[in-house]
Amino acid sequence: MIIKFLLFGVLWQIIGNPFLAILILLVILYVLDRRFVGIFPSFMKPLKRMRNISRLKQQLVLNPNEVSSKLELARLLIERKRYNEAHALLLELERPYEQSAEYWEALGTTEMYLGKVPEGERHILHALEINPRVKYGQPYLNLATAFKDTDRDKALRYVQQFQEIHSSSSEAFYLLGSVYRSLGRNEDAKQAYDQSLNVYRSLPKYKKRQERRWAVRSWFRKRAL
């Protein structure tokens, strides 16, 4: 914090305008965060996603039966929270992707967000039957989140199933802590955030850049409990 005030003071002296100095300081902090930590969201990722959505839609106008483009478009629409559009596309792909865990997970996810919880749960569980490690086990945490207010026993069971398959990711334990926090189990949440930090410390250098954002978030979340 002291360094930030000193940097702000230097910028103010150089530029002569405190508001412009604050703006430049924020830009510097954002660039440093994106380069070394990753707490702040990327401004470029949504733009890139929108370009890809536009490109895929154009491809499908020329070739409506290109199933791989439809699946990729559905995935991007899910990221944009356009679940109705994604669900409609996914329904067209059941036959070519009936053995794909990624397909059933995506279909179940859209159904969860559209309020079709029983169908969504069934399809996500089917995806996990095909591949228990699809999306690194995160579907278990999504199911736990979906049931945290209506069926806590089921939510905790899904958390436990996640724990059985995932033990080497700082991100995974951050997500686990978030689920425990939403269930009101603050001590378990603290332990999960601690585990996230411990996993991060044990990682080789080349992996720490990838996981650093989750370790930092875990540290802040733990301090807030």
PDB file of C-alpha atoms in Angstrom:
ATOM      1  CA  MET A   1       0.000   0.000   0.000  1.00  0.00           C
ATOM      2  CA  ILE A   2       2.868   2.389   0.851  1.00  0.00           C
ATOM      3  CA  ILE A   3       4.452   1.688  -2.535  1.00  0.00           C
ATOM      4  CA  LYS A   4       1.167   2.565  -4.254  1.00  0.00           C
ATOM      5  CA  PHE A   5       0.966   5.904  -2.431  1.00  0.00           C
ATOM      6  CA  LEU A   6       4.589   6.661  -3.290  1.00  0.00           C
ATOM      7  CA  LEU A   7       4.020   5.783  -6.938  1.00  0.00           C
ATOM      8  CA  PHE A   8       0.873   7.916  -6.983  1.00  0.00           C
ATOM      9  CA  GLY A   9       2.838  10.809  -5.496  1.00  0.00           C
ATOM     10  CA  VAL A  10       5.563  10.485  -8.119  1.00  0.00           C
ATOM     11  CA  LEU A  11       3.019  10.336 -10.944  1.00  0.00           C
ATOM     12  CA  TRP A  12       1.193  13.368  -9.526  1.00  0.00           C
ATOM     13  CA  GLN A  13       4.421  15.341  -9.412  1.00  0.00           C
ATOM     14  CA  ILE A  14       5.339  14.374 -12.971  1.00  0.00           C
ATOM     15  CA  ILE A  15       1.892  14.830 -14.559  1.00  0.00           C
ATOM     16  CA  GLY A  16       0.507  17.601 -12.350  1.00  0.00           C
ATOM     17  CA  ASN A  17      -3.027  16.193 -12.421  1.00  0.00           C
ATOM     18  CA  PRO A  18      -4.147  13.882  -9.556  1.00  0.00           C
ATOM     19  CA  PHE A  19      -7.021  12.335 -11.518  1.00  0.00           C
ATOM     20  CA  LEU A  20      -4.815  11.470 -14.484  1.00  0.00           C
ATOM     21  CA  ALA A  21      -2.203  10.130 -12.064  1.00  0.00           C
ATOM     22  CA  ILE A  22      -4.825   7.830 -10.500  1.00  0.00           C
ATOM     23  CA  LEU A  23      -5.875   6.622 -13.956  1.00  0.00           C
ATOM     24  CA  ILE A  24      -2.288   5.849 -14.979  1.00  0.00           C
ATOM     25  CA  LEU A  25      -1.671   4.104 -11.642  1.00  0.00           C
ATOM     26  CA  LEU A  26      -4.731   1.913 -12.187  1.00  0.00           C
ATOM     27  CA  VAL A  27      -3.527   1.013 -15.676  1.00  0.00           C
ATOM     28  CA  ILE A  28      -0.093   0.092 -14.298  1.00  0.00           C
ATOM     29  CA  LEU A  29      -1.641  -2.052 -11.566  1.00  0.00           C
ATOM     30  CA  TYR A  30      -3.906  -3.762 -14.087  1.00  0.00           C
ATOM     31  CA  VAL A  31      -1.008  -4.563 -16.439  1.00  0.00           C
ATOM     32  CA  LEU A  32       1.095  -5.919 -13.561  1.00  0.00           C
ATOM     33  CA  ASP A  33      -1.814  -8.011 -12.300  1.00  0.00           C
ATOM     34  CA  ARG A  34      -2.513  -9.519 -15.733  1.00  0.00           C
ATOM     35  CA  ARG A  35       1.189 -10.268 -16.182  1.00  0.00           C
ATOM     36  CA  PHE A  36       2.009 -11.739 -12.789  1.00  0.00           C
ATOM     37  CA  VAL A  37      -1.166 -12.546 -10.813  1.00  0.00           C
ATOM     38  CA  GLY A  38      -4.463 -12.583 -12.687  1.00  0.00           C
ATOM     39  CA  ILE A  39      -6.952 -11.276 -10.107  1.00  0.00           C
ATOM     40  CA  PHE A  40      -8.551  -8.723 -12.413  1.00  0.00           C
ATOM     41  CA  PRO A  41     -10.680  -9.964 -15.319  1.00  0.00           C
ATOM     42  CA  SER A  42      -9.257  -9.767 -18.816  1.00  0.00           C
ATOM     43  CA  PHE A  43     -10.764  -7.022 -20.976  1.00  0.00           C
ATOM     44  CA  MET A  44      -9.619  -8.809 -24.117  1.00  0.00           C
ATOM     45  CA  LYS A  45     -11.190 -12.195 -23.417  1.00  0.00           C
ATOM     46  CA  PRO A  46     -14.846 -11.050 -23.856  1.00  0.00           C
ATOM     47  CA  LEU A  47     -13.928  -9.278 -27.103  1.00  0.00           C
ATOM     48  CA  LYS A  48     -12.159 -12.378 -28.397  1.00  0.00           C
ATOM     49  CA  ARG A  49     -15.148 -14.509 -27.391  1.00  0.00           C
ATOM     50  CA  MET A  50     -17.563 -12.219 -29.245  1.00  0.00           C
ATOM     51  CA  ARG A  51     -15.398 -12.355 -32.376  1.00  0.00           C
ATOM     52  CA  ASN A  52     -15.314 -16.151 -32.213  1.00  0.00           C
ATOM     53  CA  ILE A  53     -19.090 -16.320 -31.774  1.00  0.00           C
ATOM     54  CA  SER A  54     -19.551 -14.119 -34.839  1.00  0.00           C
ATOM     55  CA  ARG A  55     -17.081 -16.211 -36.839  1.00  0.00           C
ATOM     56  CA  LEU A  56     -18.746 -19.499 -35.904  1.00  0.00           C
ATOM     57  CA  LYS A  57     -22.196 -18.165 -36.753  1.00  0.00           C
ATOM     58  CA  GLN A  58     -20.942 -17.163 -40.189  1.00  0.00           C
ATOM     59  CA  GLN A  59     -19.454 -20.629 -40.680  1.00  0.00           C
ATOM     60  CA  LEU A  60     -22.774 -22.239 -39.786  1.00  0.00           C
ATOM     61  CA  VAL A  61     -24.623 -20.057 -42.286  1.00  0.00           C
ATOM     62  CA  LEU A  62     -22.352 -21.523 -44.980  1.00  0.00           C
ATOM     63  CA  ASN A  63     -22.371 -25.045 -43.536  1.00  0.00           C
ATOM     64  CA  PRO A  64     -25.330 -25.645 -41.156  1.00  0.00           C
ATOM     65  CA  ASN A  65     -24.333 -29.284 -40.544  1.00  0.00           C
ATOM     66  CA  GLU A  66     -20.848 -28.601 -39.191  1.00  0.00           C
ATOM     67  CA  VAL A  67     -21.279 -30.206 -35.770  1.00  0.00           C
ATOM     68  CA  SER A  68     -17.884 -29.256 -34.334  1.00  0.00           C
ATOM     69  CA  SER A  69     -18.615 -25.563 -34.957  1.00  0.00           C
ATOM     70  CA  LYS A  70     -22.030 -25.918 -33.312  1.00  0.00           C
ATOM     71  CA  LEU A  71     -20.498 -27.463 -30.201  1.00  0.00           C
ATOM     72  CA  GLU A  72     -17.836 -24.774 -29.958  1.00  0.00           C
ATOM     73  CA  LEU A  73     -20.455 -22.070 -30.456  1.00  0.00           C
ATOM     74  CA  ALA A  74     -22.620 -23.575 -27.708  1.00  0.00           C
ATOM     75  CA  ARG A  75     -19.634 -23.584 -25.352  1.00  0.00           C
ATOM     76  CA  LEU A  76     -18.945 -19.910 -26.036  1.00  0.00           C
ATOM     77  CA  LEU A  77     -22.612 -19.019 -25.598  1.00  0.00           C
ATOM     78  CA  ILE A  78     -22.574 -20.724 -22.188  1.00  0.00           C
ATOM     79  CA  GLU A  79     -19.624 -18.522 -21.229  1.00  0.00           C
ATOM     80  CA  ARG A  80     -21.688 -15.505 -22.318  1.00  0.00           C
ATOM     81  CA  LYS A  81     -24.598 -16.794 -20.177  1.00  0.00           C
ATOM     82  CA  ARG A  82     -26.809 -17.112 -23.266  1.00  0.00           C
ATOM     83  CA  TYR A  83     -28.168 -20.433 -22.076  1.00  0.00           C
ATOM     84  CA  ASN A  84     -31.299 -20.613 -24.245  1.00  0.00           C
ATOM     85  CA  GLU A  85     -29.287 -20.278 -27.441  1.00  0.00           C
ATOM     86  CA  ALA A  86     -26.679 -22.761 -26.253  1.00  0.00           C
ATOM     87  CA  HIS A  87     -29.326 -25.282 -25.200  1.00  0.00           C
ATOM     88  CA  ALA A  88     -31.071 -25.122 -28.576  1.00  0.00           C
ATOM     89  CA  LEU A  89     -27.794 -25.829 -30.362  1.00  0.00           C
ATOM     90  CA  LEU A  90     -26.867 -28.683 -28.035  1.00  0.00           C
ATOM     91  CA  LEU A  91     -30.182 -30.438 -28.587  1.00  0.00           C
ATOM     92  CA  GLU A  92     -29.247 -30.729 -32.259  1.00  0.00           C
ATOM     93  CA  LEU A  93     -25.990 -32.509 -31.399  1.00  0.00           C
ATOM     94  CA  GLU A  94     -27.123 -35.443 -29.256  1.00  0.00           C
ATOM     95  CA  ARG A  95     -26.630 -38.124 -31.904  1.00  0.00           C
ATOM     96  CA  PRO A  96     -23.096 -37.218 -33.064  1.00  0.00           C
ATOM     97  CA  TYR A  97     -21.907 -36.552 -29.496  1.00  0.00           C
ATOM     98  CA  GLU A  98     -23.848 -39.182 -27.534  1.00  0.00           C
ATOM     99  CA  GLN A  99     -20.591 -40.676 -26.206  1.00  0.00           C
ATOM    100  CA  SER A 100     -19.003 -37.317 -25.339  1.00  0.00           C
ATOM    101  CA  ALA A 101     -18.727 -36.382 -21.669  1.00  0.00           C
ATOM    102  CA  GLU A 102     -18.078 -32.756 -22.653  1.00  0.00           C
ATOM    103  CA  TYR A 103     -21.347 -32.662 -24.591  1.00  0.00           C
ATOM    104  CA  TRP A 104     -23.503 -34.022 -21.765  1.00  0.00           C
ATOM    105  CA  GLU A 105     -21.806 -31.738 -19.241  1.00  0.00           C
ATOM    106  CA  ALA A 106     -22.541 -28.701 -21.429  1.00  0.00           C
ATOM    107  CA  LEU A 107     -26.159 -29.766 -21.973  1.00  0.00           C
ATOM    108  CA  GLY A 108     -26.682 -30.368 -18.269  1.00  0.00           C
ATOM    109  CA  THR A 109     -25.116 -27.025 -17.398  1.00  0.00           C
ATOM    110  CA  THR A 110     -27.492 -25.108 -19.656  1.00  0.00           C
ATOM    111  CA  GLU A 111     -30.453 -26.982 -18.187  1.00  0.00           C
ATOM    112  CA  MET A 112     -29.343 -26.159 -14.653  1.00  0.00           C
ATOM    113  CA  TYR A 113     -29.232 -22.457 -15.476  1.00  0.00           C
ATOM    114  CA  LEU A 114     -32.593 -22.646 -17.251  1.00  0.00           C
ATOM    115  CA  GLY A 115     -34.238 -24.051 -14.118  1.00  0.00           C
ATOM    116  CA  LYS A 116     -34.480 -27.623 -15.426  1.00  0.00           C
ATOM    117  CA  VAL A 117     -32.584 -28.974 -12.449  1.00  0.00           C
ATOM    118  CA  PRO A 118     -33.579 -32.698 -12.587  1.00  0.00           C
ATOM    119  CA  GLU A 119     -32.689 -32.922 -16.297  1.00  0.00           C
ATOM    120  CA  GLY A 120     -29.498 -30.970 -15.765  1.00  0.00           C
ATOM    121  CA  GLU A 121     -28.414 -33.151 -12.872  1.00  0.00           C
ATOM    122  CA  ARG A 122     -29.145 -36.324 -14.826  1.00  0.00           C
ATOM    123  CA  HIS A 123     -27.149 -35.194 -17.846  1.00  0.00           C
ATOM    124  CA  ILE A 124     -24.193 -33.964 -15.802  1.00  0.00           C
ATOM    125  CA  LEU A 125     -24.083 -37.266 -13.916  1.00  0.00           C
ATOM    126  CA  HIS A 126     -24.174 -39.066 -17.258  1.00  0.00           C
ATOM    127  CA  ALA A 127     -21.159 -37.009 -18.343  1.00  0.00           C
ATOM    128  CA  LEU A 128     -19.363 -38.024 -15.149  1.00  0.00           C
ATOM    129  CA  GLU A 129     -20.184 -41.675 -15.786  1.00  0.00           C
ATOM    130  CA  ILE A 130     -18.510 -41.420 -19.179  1.00  0.00           C
ATOM    131  CA  ASN A 131     -15.521 -39.553 -17.745  1.00  0.00           C
ATOM    132  CA  PRO A 132     -15.338 -38.893 -13.963  1.00  0.00           C
ATOM    133  CA  ARG A 133     -12.626 -36.285 -14.590  1.00  0.00           C
ATOM    134  CA  VAL A 134     -14.435 -34.271 -17.241  1.00  0.00           C
ATOM    135  CA  LYS A 135     -13.503 -30.602 -16.767  1.00  0.00           C
ATOM    136  CA  TYR A 136     -11.257 -31.739 -13.895  1.00  0.00           C
ATOM    137  CA  GLY A 137     -14.204 -32.671 -11.701  1.00  0.00           C
ATOM    138  CA  GLN A 138     -15.683 -29.169 -11.623  1.00  0.00           C
ATOM    139  CA  PRO A 139     -19.190 -30.473 -12.537  1.00  0.00           C
ATOM    140  CA  TYR A 140     -19.353 -31.951  -9.019  1.00  0.00           C
ATOM    141  CA  LEU A 141     -18.878 -28.463  -7.576  1.00  0.00           C
ATOM    142  CA  ASN A 142     -21.464 -27.039  -9.960  1.00  0.00           C
ATOM    143  CA  LEU A 143     -23.938 -29.658  -8.747  1.00  0.00           C
ATOM    144  CA  ALA A 144     -23.068 -28.881  -5.142  1.00  0.00           C
ATOM    145  CA  THR A 145     -23.733 -25.197  -5.764  1.00  0.00           C
ATOM    146  CA  ALA A 146     -27.047 -25.978  -7.451  1.00  0.00           C
ATOM    147  CA  PHE A 147     -28.307 -27.927  -4.423  1.00  0.00           C
ATOM    148  CA  LYS A 148     -26.754 -25.903  -1.601  1.00  0.00           C
ATOM    149  CA  ASP A 149     -30.062 -24.209  -0.724  1.00  0.00           C
ATOM    150  CA  THR A 150     -32.491 -27.056  -1.414  1.00  0.00           C
ATOM    151  CA  ASP A 151     -30.647 -30.264  -0.455  1.00  0.00           C
ATOM    152  CA  ARG A 152     -27.544 -29.703   1.646  1.00  0.00           C
ATOM    153  CA  ASP A 153     -26.870 -33.420   2.131  1.00  0.00           C
ATOM    154  CA  LYS A 154     -26.738 -33.902  -1.620  1.00  0.00           C
ATOM    155  CA  ALA A 155     -24.578 -30.794  -2.011  1.00  0.00           C
ATOM    156  CA  LEU A 156     -22.059 -32.127   0.507  1.00  0.00           C
ATOM    157  CA  ARG A 157     -22.069 -35.533  -1.175  1.00  0.00           C
ATOM    158  CA  TYR A 158     -21.084 -33.901  -4.447  1.00  0.00           C
ATOM    159  CA  VAL A 159     -18.337 -31.966  -2.664  1.00  0.00           C
ATOM    160  CA  GLN A 160     -16.985 -35.223  -1.241  1.00  0.00           C
ATOM    161  CA  GLN A 161     -17.023 -36.840  -4.686  1.00  0.00           C
ATOM    162  CA  PHE A 162     -15.041 -33.902  -5.991  1.00  0.00           C
ATOM    163  CA  GLN A 163     -12.498 -34.316  -3.197  1.00  0.00           C
ATOM    164  CA  GLU A 164     -11.988 -37.956  -4.120  1.00  0.00           C
ATOM    165  CA  ILE A 165     -10.679 -37.118  -7.579  1.00  0.00           C
ATOM    166  CA  HIS A 166      -8.949 -33.772  -7.175  1.00  0.00           C
ATOM    167  CA  SER A 167      -6.034 -33.009  -4.885  1.00  0.00           C
ATOM    168  CA  SER A 168      -3.363 -31.136  -6.877  1.00  0.00           C
ATOM    169  CA  SER A 169      -4.931 -27.867  -8.012  1.00  0.00           C
ATOM    170  CA  SER A 170      -4.986 -24.553  -6.195  1.00  0.00           C
ATOM    171  CA  GLU A 171      -8.005 -23.557  -8.282  1.00  0.00           C
ATOM    172  CA  ALA A 172      -9.862 -26.724  -7.289  1.00  0.00           C
ATOM    173  CA  PHE A 173      -9.487 -26.053  -3.576  1.00  0.00           C
ATOM    174  CA  TYR A 174     -10.453 -22.414  -4.064  1.00  0.00           C
ATOM    175  CA  LEU A 175     -13.688 -23.588  -5.700  1.00  0.00           C
ATOM    176  CA  LEU A 176     -14.176 -26.125  -2.946  1.00  0.00           C
ATOM    177  CA  GLY A 177     -13.780 -23.395  -0.331  1.00  0.00           C
ATOM    178  CA  SER A 178     -16.340 -21.273  -2.160  1.00  0.00           C
ATOM    179  CA  VAL A 179     -18.868 -24.117  -2.028  1.00  0.00           C
ATOM    180  CA  TYR A 180     -18.273 -24.692   1.692  1.00  0.00           C
ATOM    181  CA  ARG A 181     -18.603 -20.941   2.255  1.00  0.00           C
ATOM    182  CA  SER A 182     -21.953 -20.898   0.447  1.00  0.00           C
ATOM    183  CA  LEU A 183     -23.078 -23.753   2.690  1.00  0.00           C
ATOM    184  CA  GLY A 184     -22.160 -21.767   5.803  1.00  0.00           C
ATOM    185  CA  ARG A 185     -19.341 -24.169   6.720  1.00  0.00           C
ATOM    186  CA  ASN A 186     -16.730 -21.499   7.318  1.00  0.00           C
ATOM    187  CA  GLU A 187     -14.173 -23.704   9.083  1.00  0.00           C
ATOM    188  CA  ASP A 188     -14.230 -26.189   6.217  1.00  0.00           C
ATOM    189  CA  ALA A 189     -13.951 -23.249   3.814  1.00  0.00           C
ATOM    190  CA  LYS A 190     -10.853 -21.984   5.663  1.00  0.00           C
ATOM    191  CA  GLN A 191      -9.278 -25.430   5.473  1.00  0.00           C
ATOM    192  CA  ALA A 192      -9.974 -25.587   1.732  1.00  0.00           C
ATOM    193  CA  TYR A 193      -8.416 -22.142   1.216  1.00  0.00           C
ATOM    194  CA  ASP A 194      -5.425 -23.239   3.307  1.00  0.00           C
ATOM    195  CA  GLN A 195      -5.093 -26.318   1.132  1.00  0.00           C
ATOM    196  CA  SER A 196      -5.240 -24.118  -1.961  1.00  0.00           C
ATOM    197  CA  LEU A 197      -2.294 -22.111  -0.622  1.00  0.00           C
ATOM    198  CA  ASN A 198      -0.392 -25.259   0.379  1.00  0.00           C
ATOM    199  CA  VAL A 199      -0.853 -26.775  -3.068  1.00  0.00           C
ATOM    200  CA  TYR A 200       0.355 -23.546  -4.643  1.00  0.00           C
ATOM    201  CA  ARG A 201       3.505 -23.521  -2.518  1.00  0.00           C
ATOM    202  CA  SER A 202       4.308 -27.088  -3.559  1.00  0.00           C
ATOM    203  CA  LEU A 203       4.000 -26.432  -7.297  1.00  0.00           C
ATOM    204  CA  PRO A 204       7.007 -26.093  -9.602  1.00  0.00           C
ATOM    205  CA  LYS A 205       7.727 -22.597 -10.880  1.00  0.00           C
ATOM    206  CA  TYR A 206       6.226 -23.159 -14.310  1.00  0.00           C
ATOM    207  CA  LYS A 207       2.884 -24.119 -12.728  1.00  0.00           C
ATOM    208  CA  LYS A 208       2.774 -21.307 -10.201  1.00  0.00           C
ATOM    209  CA  ARG A 209       2.065 -18.653 -12.857  1.00  0.00           C
ATOM    210  CA  GLN A 210      -1.035 -20.598 -13.902  1.00  0.00           C
ATOM    211  CA  GLU A 211      -2.306 -21.132 -10.353  1.00  0.00           C
ATOM    212  CA  ARG A 212      -1.215 -17.865  -8.699  1.00  0.00           C
ATOM    213  CA  ARG A 213      -4.551 -16.102  -9.152  1.00  0.00           C
ATOM    214  CA  TRP A 214      -6.357 -18.850  -7.235  1.00  0.00           C
ATOM    215  CA  ALA A 215      -3.834 -18.785  -4.408  1.00  0.00           C
ATOM    216  CA  VAL A 216      -4.222 -15.007  -4.083  1.00  0.00           C
ATOM    217  CA  ARG A 217      -8.009 -15.280  -4.136  1.00  0.00           C
ATOM    218  CA  SER A 218      -7.855 -18.041  -1.527  1.00  0.00           C
ATOM    219  CA  TRP A 219      -5.722 -15.824   0.704  1.00  0.00           C
ATOM    220  CA  PHE A 220      -8.232 -12.948   0.495  1.00  0.00           C
ATOM    221  CA  ARG A 221     -11.242 -15.224   0.999  1.00  0.00           C
ATOM    222  CA  LYS A 222      -9.654 -16.829   4.050  1.00  0.00           C
ATOM    223  CA  ARG A 223      -8.920 -13.414   5.554  1.00  0.00           C
ATOM    224  CA  ALA A 224     -12.551 -12.390   5.009  1.00  0.00           C
ATOM    225  CA  LEU A 225     -13.974 -15.334   6.982  1.00  0.00           C
TER     226      LEU A 225
END
